mmCIF file of C-alpha atoms in Angstrom:
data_model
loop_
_atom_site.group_PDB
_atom_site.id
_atom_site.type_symbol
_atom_site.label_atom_id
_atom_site.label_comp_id
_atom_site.label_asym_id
_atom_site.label_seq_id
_atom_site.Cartn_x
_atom_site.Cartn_y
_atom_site.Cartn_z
ATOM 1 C CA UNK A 27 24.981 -3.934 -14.027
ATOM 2 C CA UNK A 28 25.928 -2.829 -10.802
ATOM 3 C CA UNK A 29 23.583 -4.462 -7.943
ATOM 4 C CA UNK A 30 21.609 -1.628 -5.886
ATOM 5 C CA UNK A 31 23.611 -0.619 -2.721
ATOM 6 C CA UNK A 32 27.364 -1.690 -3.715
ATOM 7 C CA UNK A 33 28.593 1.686 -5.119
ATOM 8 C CA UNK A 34 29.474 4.402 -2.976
ATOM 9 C CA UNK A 35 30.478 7.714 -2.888
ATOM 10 C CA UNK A 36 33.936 8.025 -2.516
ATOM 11 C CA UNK A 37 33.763 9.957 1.184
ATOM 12 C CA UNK A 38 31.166 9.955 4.063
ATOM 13 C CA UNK A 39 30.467 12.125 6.601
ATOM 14 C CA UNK A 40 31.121 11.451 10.173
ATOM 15 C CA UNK A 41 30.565 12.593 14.130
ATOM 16 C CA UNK A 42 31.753 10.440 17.166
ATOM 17 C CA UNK A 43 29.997 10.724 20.259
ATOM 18 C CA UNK A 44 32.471 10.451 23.372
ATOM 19 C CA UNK A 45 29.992 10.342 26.294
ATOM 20 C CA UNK A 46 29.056 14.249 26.388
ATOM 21 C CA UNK A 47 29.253 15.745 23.049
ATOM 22 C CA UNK A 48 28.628 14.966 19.312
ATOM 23 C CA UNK A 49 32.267 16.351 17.409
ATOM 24 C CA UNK A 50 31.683 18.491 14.996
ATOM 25 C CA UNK A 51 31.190 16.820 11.645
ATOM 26 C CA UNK A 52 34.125 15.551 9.243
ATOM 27 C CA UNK A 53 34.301 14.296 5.916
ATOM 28 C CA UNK A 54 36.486 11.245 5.431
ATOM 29 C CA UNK A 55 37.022 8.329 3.119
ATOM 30 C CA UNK A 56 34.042 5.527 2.266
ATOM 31 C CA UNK A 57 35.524 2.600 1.939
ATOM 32 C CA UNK A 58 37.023 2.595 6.244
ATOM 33 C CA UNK A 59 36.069 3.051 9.503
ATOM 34 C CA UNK A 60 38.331 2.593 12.647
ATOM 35 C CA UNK A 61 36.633 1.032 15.840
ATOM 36 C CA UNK A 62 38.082 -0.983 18.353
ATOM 37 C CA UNK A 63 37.442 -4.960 18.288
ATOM 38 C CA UNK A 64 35.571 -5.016 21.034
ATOM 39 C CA UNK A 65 32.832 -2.079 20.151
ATOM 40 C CA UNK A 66 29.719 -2.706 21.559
ATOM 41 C CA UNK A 67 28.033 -3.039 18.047
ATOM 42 C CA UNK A 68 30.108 -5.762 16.998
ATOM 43 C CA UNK A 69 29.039 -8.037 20.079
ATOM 44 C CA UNK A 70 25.447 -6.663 21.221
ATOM 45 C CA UNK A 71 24.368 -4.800 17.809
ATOM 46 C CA UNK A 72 24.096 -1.548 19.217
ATOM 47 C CA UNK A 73 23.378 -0.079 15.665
ATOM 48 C CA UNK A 74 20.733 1.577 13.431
ATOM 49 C CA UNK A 75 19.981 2.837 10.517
ATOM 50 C CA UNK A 76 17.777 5.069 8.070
ATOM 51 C CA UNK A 77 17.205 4.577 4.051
ATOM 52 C CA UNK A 78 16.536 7.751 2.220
ATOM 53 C CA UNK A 79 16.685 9.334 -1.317
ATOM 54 C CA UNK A 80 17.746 12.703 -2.460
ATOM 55 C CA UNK A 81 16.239 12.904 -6.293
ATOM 56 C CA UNK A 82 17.574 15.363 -8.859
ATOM 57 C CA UNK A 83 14.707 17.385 -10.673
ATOM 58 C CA UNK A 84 13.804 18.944 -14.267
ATOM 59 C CA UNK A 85 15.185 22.443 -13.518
ATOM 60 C CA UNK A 86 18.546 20.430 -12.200
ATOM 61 C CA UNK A 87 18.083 21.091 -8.580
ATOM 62 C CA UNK A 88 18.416 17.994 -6.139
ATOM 63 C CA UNK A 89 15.663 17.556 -3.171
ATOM 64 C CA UNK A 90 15.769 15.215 -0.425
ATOM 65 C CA UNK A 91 12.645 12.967 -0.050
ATOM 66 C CA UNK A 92 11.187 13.117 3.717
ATOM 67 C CA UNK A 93 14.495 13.718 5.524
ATOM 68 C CA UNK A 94 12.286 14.854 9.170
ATOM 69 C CA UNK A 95 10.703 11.499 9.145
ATOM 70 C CA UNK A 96 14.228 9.733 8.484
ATOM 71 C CA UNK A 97 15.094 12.153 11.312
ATOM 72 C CA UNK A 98 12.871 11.287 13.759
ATOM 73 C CA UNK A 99 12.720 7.334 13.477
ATOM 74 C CA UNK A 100 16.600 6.779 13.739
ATOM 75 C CA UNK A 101 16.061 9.044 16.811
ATOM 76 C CA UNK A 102 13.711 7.021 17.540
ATOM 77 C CA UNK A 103 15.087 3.826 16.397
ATOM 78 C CA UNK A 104 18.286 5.093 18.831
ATOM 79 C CA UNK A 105 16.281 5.678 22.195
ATOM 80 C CA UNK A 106 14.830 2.015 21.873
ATOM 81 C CA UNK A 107 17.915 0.502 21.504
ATOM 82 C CA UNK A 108 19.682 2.638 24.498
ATOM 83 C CA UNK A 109 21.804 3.954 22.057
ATOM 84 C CA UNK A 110 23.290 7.761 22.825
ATOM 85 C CA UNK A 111 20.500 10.206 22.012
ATOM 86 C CA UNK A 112 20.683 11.372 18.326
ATOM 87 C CA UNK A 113 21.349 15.285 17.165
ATOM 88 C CA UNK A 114 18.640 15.330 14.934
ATOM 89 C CA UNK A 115 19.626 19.106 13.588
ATOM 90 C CA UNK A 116 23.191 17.801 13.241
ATOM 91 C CA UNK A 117 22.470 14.875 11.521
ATOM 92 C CA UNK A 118 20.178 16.555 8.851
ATOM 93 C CA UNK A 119 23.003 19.011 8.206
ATOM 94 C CA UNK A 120 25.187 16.466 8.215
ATOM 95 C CA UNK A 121 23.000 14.512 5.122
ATOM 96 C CA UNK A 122 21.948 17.624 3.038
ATOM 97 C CA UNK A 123 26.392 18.888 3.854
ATOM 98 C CA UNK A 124 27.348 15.726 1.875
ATOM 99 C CA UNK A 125 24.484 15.669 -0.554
ATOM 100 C CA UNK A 126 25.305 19.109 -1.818
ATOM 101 C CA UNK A 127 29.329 18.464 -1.950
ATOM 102 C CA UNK A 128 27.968 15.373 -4.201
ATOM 103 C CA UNK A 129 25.007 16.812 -6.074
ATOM 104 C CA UNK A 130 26.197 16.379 -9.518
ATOM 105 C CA UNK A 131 26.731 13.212 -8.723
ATOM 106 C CA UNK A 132 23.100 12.166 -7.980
ATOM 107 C CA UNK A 133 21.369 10.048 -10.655
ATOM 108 C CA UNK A 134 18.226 11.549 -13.220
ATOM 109 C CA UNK A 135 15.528 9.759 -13.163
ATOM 110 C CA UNK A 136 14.485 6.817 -12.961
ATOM 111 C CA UNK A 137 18.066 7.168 -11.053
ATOM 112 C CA UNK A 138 18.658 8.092 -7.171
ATOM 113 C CA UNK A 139 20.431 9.004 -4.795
ATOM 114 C CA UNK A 140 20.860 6.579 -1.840
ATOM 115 C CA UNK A 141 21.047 8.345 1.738
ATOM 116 C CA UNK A 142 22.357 5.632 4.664
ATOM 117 C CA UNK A 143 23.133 7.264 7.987
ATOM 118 C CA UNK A 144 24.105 4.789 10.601
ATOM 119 C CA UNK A 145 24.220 5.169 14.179
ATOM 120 C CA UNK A 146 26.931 2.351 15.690
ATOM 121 C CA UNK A 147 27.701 2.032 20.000
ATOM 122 C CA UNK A 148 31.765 1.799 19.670
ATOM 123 C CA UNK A 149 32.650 1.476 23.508
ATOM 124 C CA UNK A 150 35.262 -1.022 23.773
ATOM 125 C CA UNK A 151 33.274 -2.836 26.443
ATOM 126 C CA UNK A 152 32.466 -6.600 25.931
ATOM 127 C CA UNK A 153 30.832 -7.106 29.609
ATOM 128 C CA UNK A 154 28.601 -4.809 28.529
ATOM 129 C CA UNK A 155 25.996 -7.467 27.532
ATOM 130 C CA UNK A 156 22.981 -5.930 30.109
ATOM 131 C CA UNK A 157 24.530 -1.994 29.452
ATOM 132 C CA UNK A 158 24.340 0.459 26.561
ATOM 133 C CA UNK A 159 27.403 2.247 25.093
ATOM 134 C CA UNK A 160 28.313 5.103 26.701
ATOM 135 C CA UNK A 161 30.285 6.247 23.062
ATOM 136 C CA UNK A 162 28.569 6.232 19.934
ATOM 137 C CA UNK A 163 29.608 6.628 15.516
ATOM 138 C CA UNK A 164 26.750 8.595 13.077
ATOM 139 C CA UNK A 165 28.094 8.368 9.395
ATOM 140 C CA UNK A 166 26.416 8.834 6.504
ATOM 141 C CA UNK A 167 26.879 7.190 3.229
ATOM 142 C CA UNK A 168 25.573 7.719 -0.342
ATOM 143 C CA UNK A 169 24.939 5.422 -3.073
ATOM 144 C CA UNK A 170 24.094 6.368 -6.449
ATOM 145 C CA UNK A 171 21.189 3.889 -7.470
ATOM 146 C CA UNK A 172 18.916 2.870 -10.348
ATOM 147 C CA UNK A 173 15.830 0.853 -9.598
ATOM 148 C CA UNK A 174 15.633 -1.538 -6.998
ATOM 149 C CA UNK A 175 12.994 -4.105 -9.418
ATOM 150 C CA UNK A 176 13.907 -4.196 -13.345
ATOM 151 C CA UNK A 177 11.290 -2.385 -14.737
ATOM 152 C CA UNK A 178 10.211 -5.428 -16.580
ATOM 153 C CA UNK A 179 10.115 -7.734 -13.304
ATOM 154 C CA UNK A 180 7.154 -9.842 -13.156
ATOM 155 C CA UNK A 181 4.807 -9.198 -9.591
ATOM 156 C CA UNK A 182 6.248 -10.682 -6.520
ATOM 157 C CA UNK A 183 5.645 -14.099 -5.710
ATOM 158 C CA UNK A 184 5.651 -14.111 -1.725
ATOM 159 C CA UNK A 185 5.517 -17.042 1.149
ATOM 160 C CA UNK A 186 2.319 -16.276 3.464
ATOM 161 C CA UNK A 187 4.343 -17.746 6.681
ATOM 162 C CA UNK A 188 2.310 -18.050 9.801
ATOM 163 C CA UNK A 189 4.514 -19.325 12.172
ATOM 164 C CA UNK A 190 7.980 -17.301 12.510
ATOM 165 C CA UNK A 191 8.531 -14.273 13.236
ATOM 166 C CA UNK A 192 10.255 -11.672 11.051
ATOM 167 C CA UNK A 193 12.103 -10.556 14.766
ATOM 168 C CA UNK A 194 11.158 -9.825 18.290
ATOM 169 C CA UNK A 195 7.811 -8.102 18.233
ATOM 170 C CA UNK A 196 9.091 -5.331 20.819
ATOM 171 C CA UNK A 197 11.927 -4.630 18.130
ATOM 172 C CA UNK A 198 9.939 -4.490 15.285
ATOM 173 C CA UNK A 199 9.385 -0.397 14.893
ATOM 174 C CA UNK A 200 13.770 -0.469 15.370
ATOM 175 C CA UNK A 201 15.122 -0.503 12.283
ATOM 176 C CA UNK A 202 18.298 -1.992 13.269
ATOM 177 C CA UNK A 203 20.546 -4.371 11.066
ATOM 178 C CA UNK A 204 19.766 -7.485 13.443
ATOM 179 C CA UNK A 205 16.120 -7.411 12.554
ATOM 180 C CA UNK A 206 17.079 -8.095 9.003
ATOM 181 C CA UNK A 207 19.230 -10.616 9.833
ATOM 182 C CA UNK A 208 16.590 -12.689 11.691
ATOM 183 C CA UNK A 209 14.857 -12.371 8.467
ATOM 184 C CA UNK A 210 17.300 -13.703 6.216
ATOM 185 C CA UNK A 211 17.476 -17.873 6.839
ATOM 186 C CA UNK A 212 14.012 -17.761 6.514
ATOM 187 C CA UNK A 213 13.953 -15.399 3.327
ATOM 188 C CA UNK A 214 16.657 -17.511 1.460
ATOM 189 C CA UNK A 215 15.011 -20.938 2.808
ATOM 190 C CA UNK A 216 11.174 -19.990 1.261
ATOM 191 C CA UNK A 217 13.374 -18.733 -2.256
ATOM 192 C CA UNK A 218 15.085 -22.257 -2.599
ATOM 193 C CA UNK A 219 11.735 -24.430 -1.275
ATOM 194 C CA UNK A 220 8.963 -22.203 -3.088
ATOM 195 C CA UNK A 221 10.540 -19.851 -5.850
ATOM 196 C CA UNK A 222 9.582 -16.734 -3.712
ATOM 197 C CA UNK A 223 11.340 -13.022 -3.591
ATOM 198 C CA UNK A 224 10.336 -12.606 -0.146
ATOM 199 C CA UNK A 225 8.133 -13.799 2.821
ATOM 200 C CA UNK A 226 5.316 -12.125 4.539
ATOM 201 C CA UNK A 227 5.742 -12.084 8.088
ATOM 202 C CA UNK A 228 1.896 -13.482 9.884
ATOM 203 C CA UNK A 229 2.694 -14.882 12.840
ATOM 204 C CA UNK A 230 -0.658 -16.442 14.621
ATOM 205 C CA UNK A 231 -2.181 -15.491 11.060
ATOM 206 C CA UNK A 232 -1.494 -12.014 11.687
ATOM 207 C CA UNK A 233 -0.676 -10.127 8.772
ATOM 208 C CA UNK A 234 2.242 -7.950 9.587
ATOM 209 C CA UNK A 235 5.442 -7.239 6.666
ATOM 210 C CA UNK A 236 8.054 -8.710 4.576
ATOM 211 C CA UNK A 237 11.860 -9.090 5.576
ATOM 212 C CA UNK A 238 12.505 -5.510 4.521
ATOM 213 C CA UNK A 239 9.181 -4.074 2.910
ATOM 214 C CA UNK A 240 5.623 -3.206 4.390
ATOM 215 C CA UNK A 241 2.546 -4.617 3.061
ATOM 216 C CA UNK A 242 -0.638 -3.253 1.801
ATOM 217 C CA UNK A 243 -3.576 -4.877 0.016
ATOM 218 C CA UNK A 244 -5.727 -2.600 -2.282
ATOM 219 C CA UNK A 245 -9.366 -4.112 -2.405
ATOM 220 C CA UNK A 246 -11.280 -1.682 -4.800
ATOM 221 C CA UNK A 247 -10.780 1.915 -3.798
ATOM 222 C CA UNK A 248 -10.172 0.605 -0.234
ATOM 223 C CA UNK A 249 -6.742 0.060 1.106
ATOM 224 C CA UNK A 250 -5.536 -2.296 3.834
ATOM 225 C CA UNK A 251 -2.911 -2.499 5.556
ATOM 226 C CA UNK A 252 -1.465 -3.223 9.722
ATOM 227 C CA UNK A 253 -2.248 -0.590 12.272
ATOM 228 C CA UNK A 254 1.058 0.851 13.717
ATOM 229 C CA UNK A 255 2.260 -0.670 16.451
ATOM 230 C CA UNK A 256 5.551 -1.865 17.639
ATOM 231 C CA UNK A 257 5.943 -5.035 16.343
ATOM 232 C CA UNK A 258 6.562 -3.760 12.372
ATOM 233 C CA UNK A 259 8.366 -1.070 10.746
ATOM 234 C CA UNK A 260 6.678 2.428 10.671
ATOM 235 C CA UNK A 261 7.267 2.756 6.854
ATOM 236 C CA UNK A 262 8.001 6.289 5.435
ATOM 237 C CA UNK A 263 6.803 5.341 2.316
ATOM 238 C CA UNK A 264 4.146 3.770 3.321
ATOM 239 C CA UNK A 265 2.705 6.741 5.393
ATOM 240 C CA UNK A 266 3.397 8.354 2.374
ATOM 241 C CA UNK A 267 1.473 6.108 0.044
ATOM 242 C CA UNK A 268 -1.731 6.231 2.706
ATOM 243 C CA UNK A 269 -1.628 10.062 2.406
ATOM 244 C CA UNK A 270 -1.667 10.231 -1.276
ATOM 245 C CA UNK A 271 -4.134 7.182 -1.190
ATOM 246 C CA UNK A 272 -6.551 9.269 1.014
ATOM 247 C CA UNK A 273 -6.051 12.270 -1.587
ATOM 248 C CA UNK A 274 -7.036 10.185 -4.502
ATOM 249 C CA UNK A 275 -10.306 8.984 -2.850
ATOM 250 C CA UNK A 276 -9.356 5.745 -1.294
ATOM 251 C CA UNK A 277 -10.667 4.680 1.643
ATOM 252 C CA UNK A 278 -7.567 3.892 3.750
ATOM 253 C CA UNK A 279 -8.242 1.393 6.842
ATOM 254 C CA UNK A 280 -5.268 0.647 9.326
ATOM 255 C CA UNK A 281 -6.222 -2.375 11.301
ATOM 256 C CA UNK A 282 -5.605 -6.122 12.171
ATOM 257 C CA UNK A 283 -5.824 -8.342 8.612
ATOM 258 C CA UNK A 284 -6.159 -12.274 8.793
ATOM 259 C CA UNK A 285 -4.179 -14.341 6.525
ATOM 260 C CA UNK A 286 -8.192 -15.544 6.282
ATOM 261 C CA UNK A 287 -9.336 -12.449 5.444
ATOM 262 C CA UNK A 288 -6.329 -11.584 2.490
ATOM 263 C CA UNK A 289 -6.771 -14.819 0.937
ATOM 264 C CA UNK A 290 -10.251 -14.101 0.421
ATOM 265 C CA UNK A 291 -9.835 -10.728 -1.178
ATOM 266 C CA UNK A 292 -7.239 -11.232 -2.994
ATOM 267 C CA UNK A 293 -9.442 -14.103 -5.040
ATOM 268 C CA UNK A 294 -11.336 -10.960 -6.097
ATOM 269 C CA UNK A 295 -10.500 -10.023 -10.035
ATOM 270 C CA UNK A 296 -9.741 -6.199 -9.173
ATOM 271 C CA UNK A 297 -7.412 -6.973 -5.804
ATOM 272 C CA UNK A 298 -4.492 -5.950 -5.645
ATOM 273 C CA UNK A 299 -1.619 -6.570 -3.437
ATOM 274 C CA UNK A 300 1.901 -4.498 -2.573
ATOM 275 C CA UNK A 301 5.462 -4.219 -1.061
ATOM 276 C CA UNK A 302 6.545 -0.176 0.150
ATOM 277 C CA UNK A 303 9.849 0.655 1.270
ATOM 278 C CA UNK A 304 12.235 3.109 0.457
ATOM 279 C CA UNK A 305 13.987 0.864 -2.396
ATOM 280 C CA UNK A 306 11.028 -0.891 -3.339
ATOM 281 C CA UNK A 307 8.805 2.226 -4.171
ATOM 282 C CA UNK A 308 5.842 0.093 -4.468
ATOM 283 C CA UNK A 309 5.914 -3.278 -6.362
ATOM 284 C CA UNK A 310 3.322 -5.233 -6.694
ATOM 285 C CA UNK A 311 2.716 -8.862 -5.454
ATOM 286 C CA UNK A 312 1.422 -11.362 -8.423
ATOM 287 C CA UNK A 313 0.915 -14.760 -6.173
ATOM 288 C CA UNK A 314 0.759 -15.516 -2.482
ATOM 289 C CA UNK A 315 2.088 -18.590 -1.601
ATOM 290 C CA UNK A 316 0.555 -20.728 1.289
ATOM 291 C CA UNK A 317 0.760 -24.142 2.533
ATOM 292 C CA UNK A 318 1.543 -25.606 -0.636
ATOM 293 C CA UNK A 319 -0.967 -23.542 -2.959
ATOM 294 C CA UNK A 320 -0.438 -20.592 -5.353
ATOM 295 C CA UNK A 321 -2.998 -17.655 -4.563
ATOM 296 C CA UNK A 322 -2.862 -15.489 -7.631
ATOM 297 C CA UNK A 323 -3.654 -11.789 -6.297
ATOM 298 C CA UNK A 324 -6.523 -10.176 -8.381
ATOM 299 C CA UNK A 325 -5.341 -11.086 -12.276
ATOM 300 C CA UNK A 326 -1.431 -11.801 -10.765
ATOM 301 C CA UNK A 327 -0.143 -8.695 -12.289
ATOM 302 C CA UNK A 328 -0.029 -4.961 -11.610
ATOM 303 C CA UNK A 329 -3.150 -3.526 -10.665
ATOM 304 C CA UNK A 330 -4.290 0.011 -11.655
ATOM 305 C CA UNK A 331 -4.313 1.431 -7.980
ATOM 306 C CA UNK A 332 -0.836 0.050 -7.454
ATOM 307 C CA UNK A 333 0.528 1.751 -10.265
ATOM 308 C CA UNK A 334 -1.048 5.300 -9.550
ATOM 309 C CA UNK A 335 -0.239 5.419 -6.152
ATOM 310 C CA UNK A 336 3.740 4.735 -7.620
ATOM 311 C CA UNK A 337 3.194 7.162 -10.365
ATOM 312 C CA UNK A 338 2.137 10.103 -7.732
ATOM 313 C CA UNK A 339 4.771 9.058 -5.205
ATOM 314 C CA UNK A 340 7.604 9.011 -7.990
ATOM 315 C CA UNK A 341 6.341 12.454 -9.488
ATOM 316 C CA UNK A 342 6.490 14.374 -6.165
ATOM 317 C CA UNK A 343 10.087 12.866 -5.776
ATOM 318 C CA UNK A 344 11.355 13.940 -9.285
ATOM 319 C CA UNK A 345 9.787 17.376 -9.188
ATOM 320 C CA UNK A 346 6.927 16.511 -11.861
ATOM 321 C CA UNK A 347 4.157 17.123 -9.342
ATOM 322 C CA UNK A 348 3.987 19.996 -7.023
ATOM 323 C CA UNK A 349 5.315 19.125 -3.548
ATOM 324 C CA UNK A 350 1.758 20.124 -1.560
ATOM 325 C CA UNK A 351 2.602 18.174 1.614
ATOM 326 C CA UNK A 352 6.063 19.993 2.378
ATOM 327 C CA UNK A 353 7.668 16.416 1.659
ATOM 328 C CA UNK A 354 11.375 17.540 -0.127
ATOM 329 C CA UNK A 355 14.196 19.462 1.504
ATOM 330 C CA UNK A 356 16.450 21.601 -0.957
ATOM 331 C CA UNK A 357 20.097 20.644 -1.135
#
């Protein structure tokens, strides 16, 4: 089976930035990209990115899942890192230009299509250590994708580290590849030493995210989960999953949680714990691992809450529920 991510579409769509202007778009092949050795990315990771999905529907017509907010955080995501300010119109064109030349190429359901622009500084400038690039790269790529979890897959086992953190917290709202790499030792070190898919970020027993997922705990028909600020990623699925949360009659509450605080709720029978992200959906954690001891969450499986909130997410994004918060762009 082919792992989620590694195919591609066999051309992307691409602008250049030269210091005044974004060029007008161009298709061109997937599998290269010329920049000079000494492009600012490659030496001071001047680059971001967005994750999206375009989904193809009953009636055969393919919609793109939340493209303004994809939008507006790798404009976003650009500004914080200095990078040259982002076309938002022209990059949405740019996504739904190439989606439609590839539409019948975009997966049924449970199937997707992967959306990746990325947003690269490619000055050839390597004293620029204390200065942005003045020259920038958007591309796009696509991905055809199943699910990101076998269906089957047990719930998440995940490390409850206090100590390190996931990245800088002024970076943590970028999502920028160098976060994720700052994630990764300790990610692969917790899988060899405790068996775990993926750690949860608490620095000073602050509950915060996983290397590449957001966290929410479902106590009851309240769900918990970090207030936004700066120092985590400002999930679009999980502002998605706290709207149709609300709608269902949750109580949602955004605020600090204590490692403290989730151990002792997620003792409770009915607790239950989850990872959302854009190739996650929302899978749910079975065991929390911390300082030595196995924490089962709730009964250590899927809860009920956990797997309605997916169930309502997934059947806006495959056209089997109406689309009543003017989430999905036609392609």
């Amino acid at each position: 089976m082919t792992a989620f991510g590694t195919r591609f579409i066999p051309e992307m769509i691409v602008s250049w930035y030269d210091g005044e202007r974004w060029s007008e778009p161009q298709f061109a092949p997937s599998d290269r990209l010329v920049i000079h050795p000494g492009a600012h990315v490659l030496h001071y990771a001047s680059t971001c990115f967005e994750g999206l999905k375009a989904f193809r529907h009953p009636d055969g017509s393919v919609k793109i899942f939340r493209l303004d907010r994809n939008l507006a955080r790798l404009a976003e995501s650009s500004r914080l890192l200095a990078l040259p300010p982002v076309d938002e119109a022209l990059t949405g064109r740019m996504i739904v230009d190439l989606v439609a030349r590839y539409r019948e190429q975009v997966p049924t359901p449970p199937g997707s299509m992967y959306i990746r622009p990325t947003h690269i500084g490619t000055e050839p400038a390597i004293g620029k250590a204390a200065s942005p690039s003045r020259t920038s790269c958007l591309y796009v790529l696509l991905s055809p994708v199943g699910r990101y979890f076998a269906e089957d897959t047990p719930a998440l086992r995940i490390l409850v580290e206090e100590e390190m953190l996931r990245c800088a917290p002024h970076m943590g709202m970028v999502k920028s590849g160098g976060n994720y790499a700052s994630a990764l030792g300790p990610t692969l070190r917790a899988a060899r030493e405790h068996g775990v898919q993926q750690v949860l970020f608490c620095p000073g027993g602050d509950v915060q995210e996983t290397g590449a997922a957001n966290f929410l705990l479902i106590d009851g028909d309240t769900l918990i989960t970090k207030a936004l600020d700066s120092s985590f990623l400002h999930g679009v699925t999980r502002d998605s999953i706290l709207t149709l949360a609300r709608d269902l009659g949750l109580a949602v509450e955004e605020r600090d949680l204590t490692v403290a605080e989730l151990l002792e709720r997620a003792a409770k029978p009915h607790c239950e714990a989850a990872l959302s992200g854009t190739a996650a959906v929302l899978t749910a954690v079975g065991t929390l691992v911390y300082r030595g001891r196995e924490y089962p969450v709730g009964r250590g499986t899927e809860g009920p809450v956990t797997a309605r909130l997916r169930q309502a997410l997934t059947d806006i994004q495959t056209g089997l529920a109406e689309d009543r918060y003017g989430w999905l762009t036609p392609v």
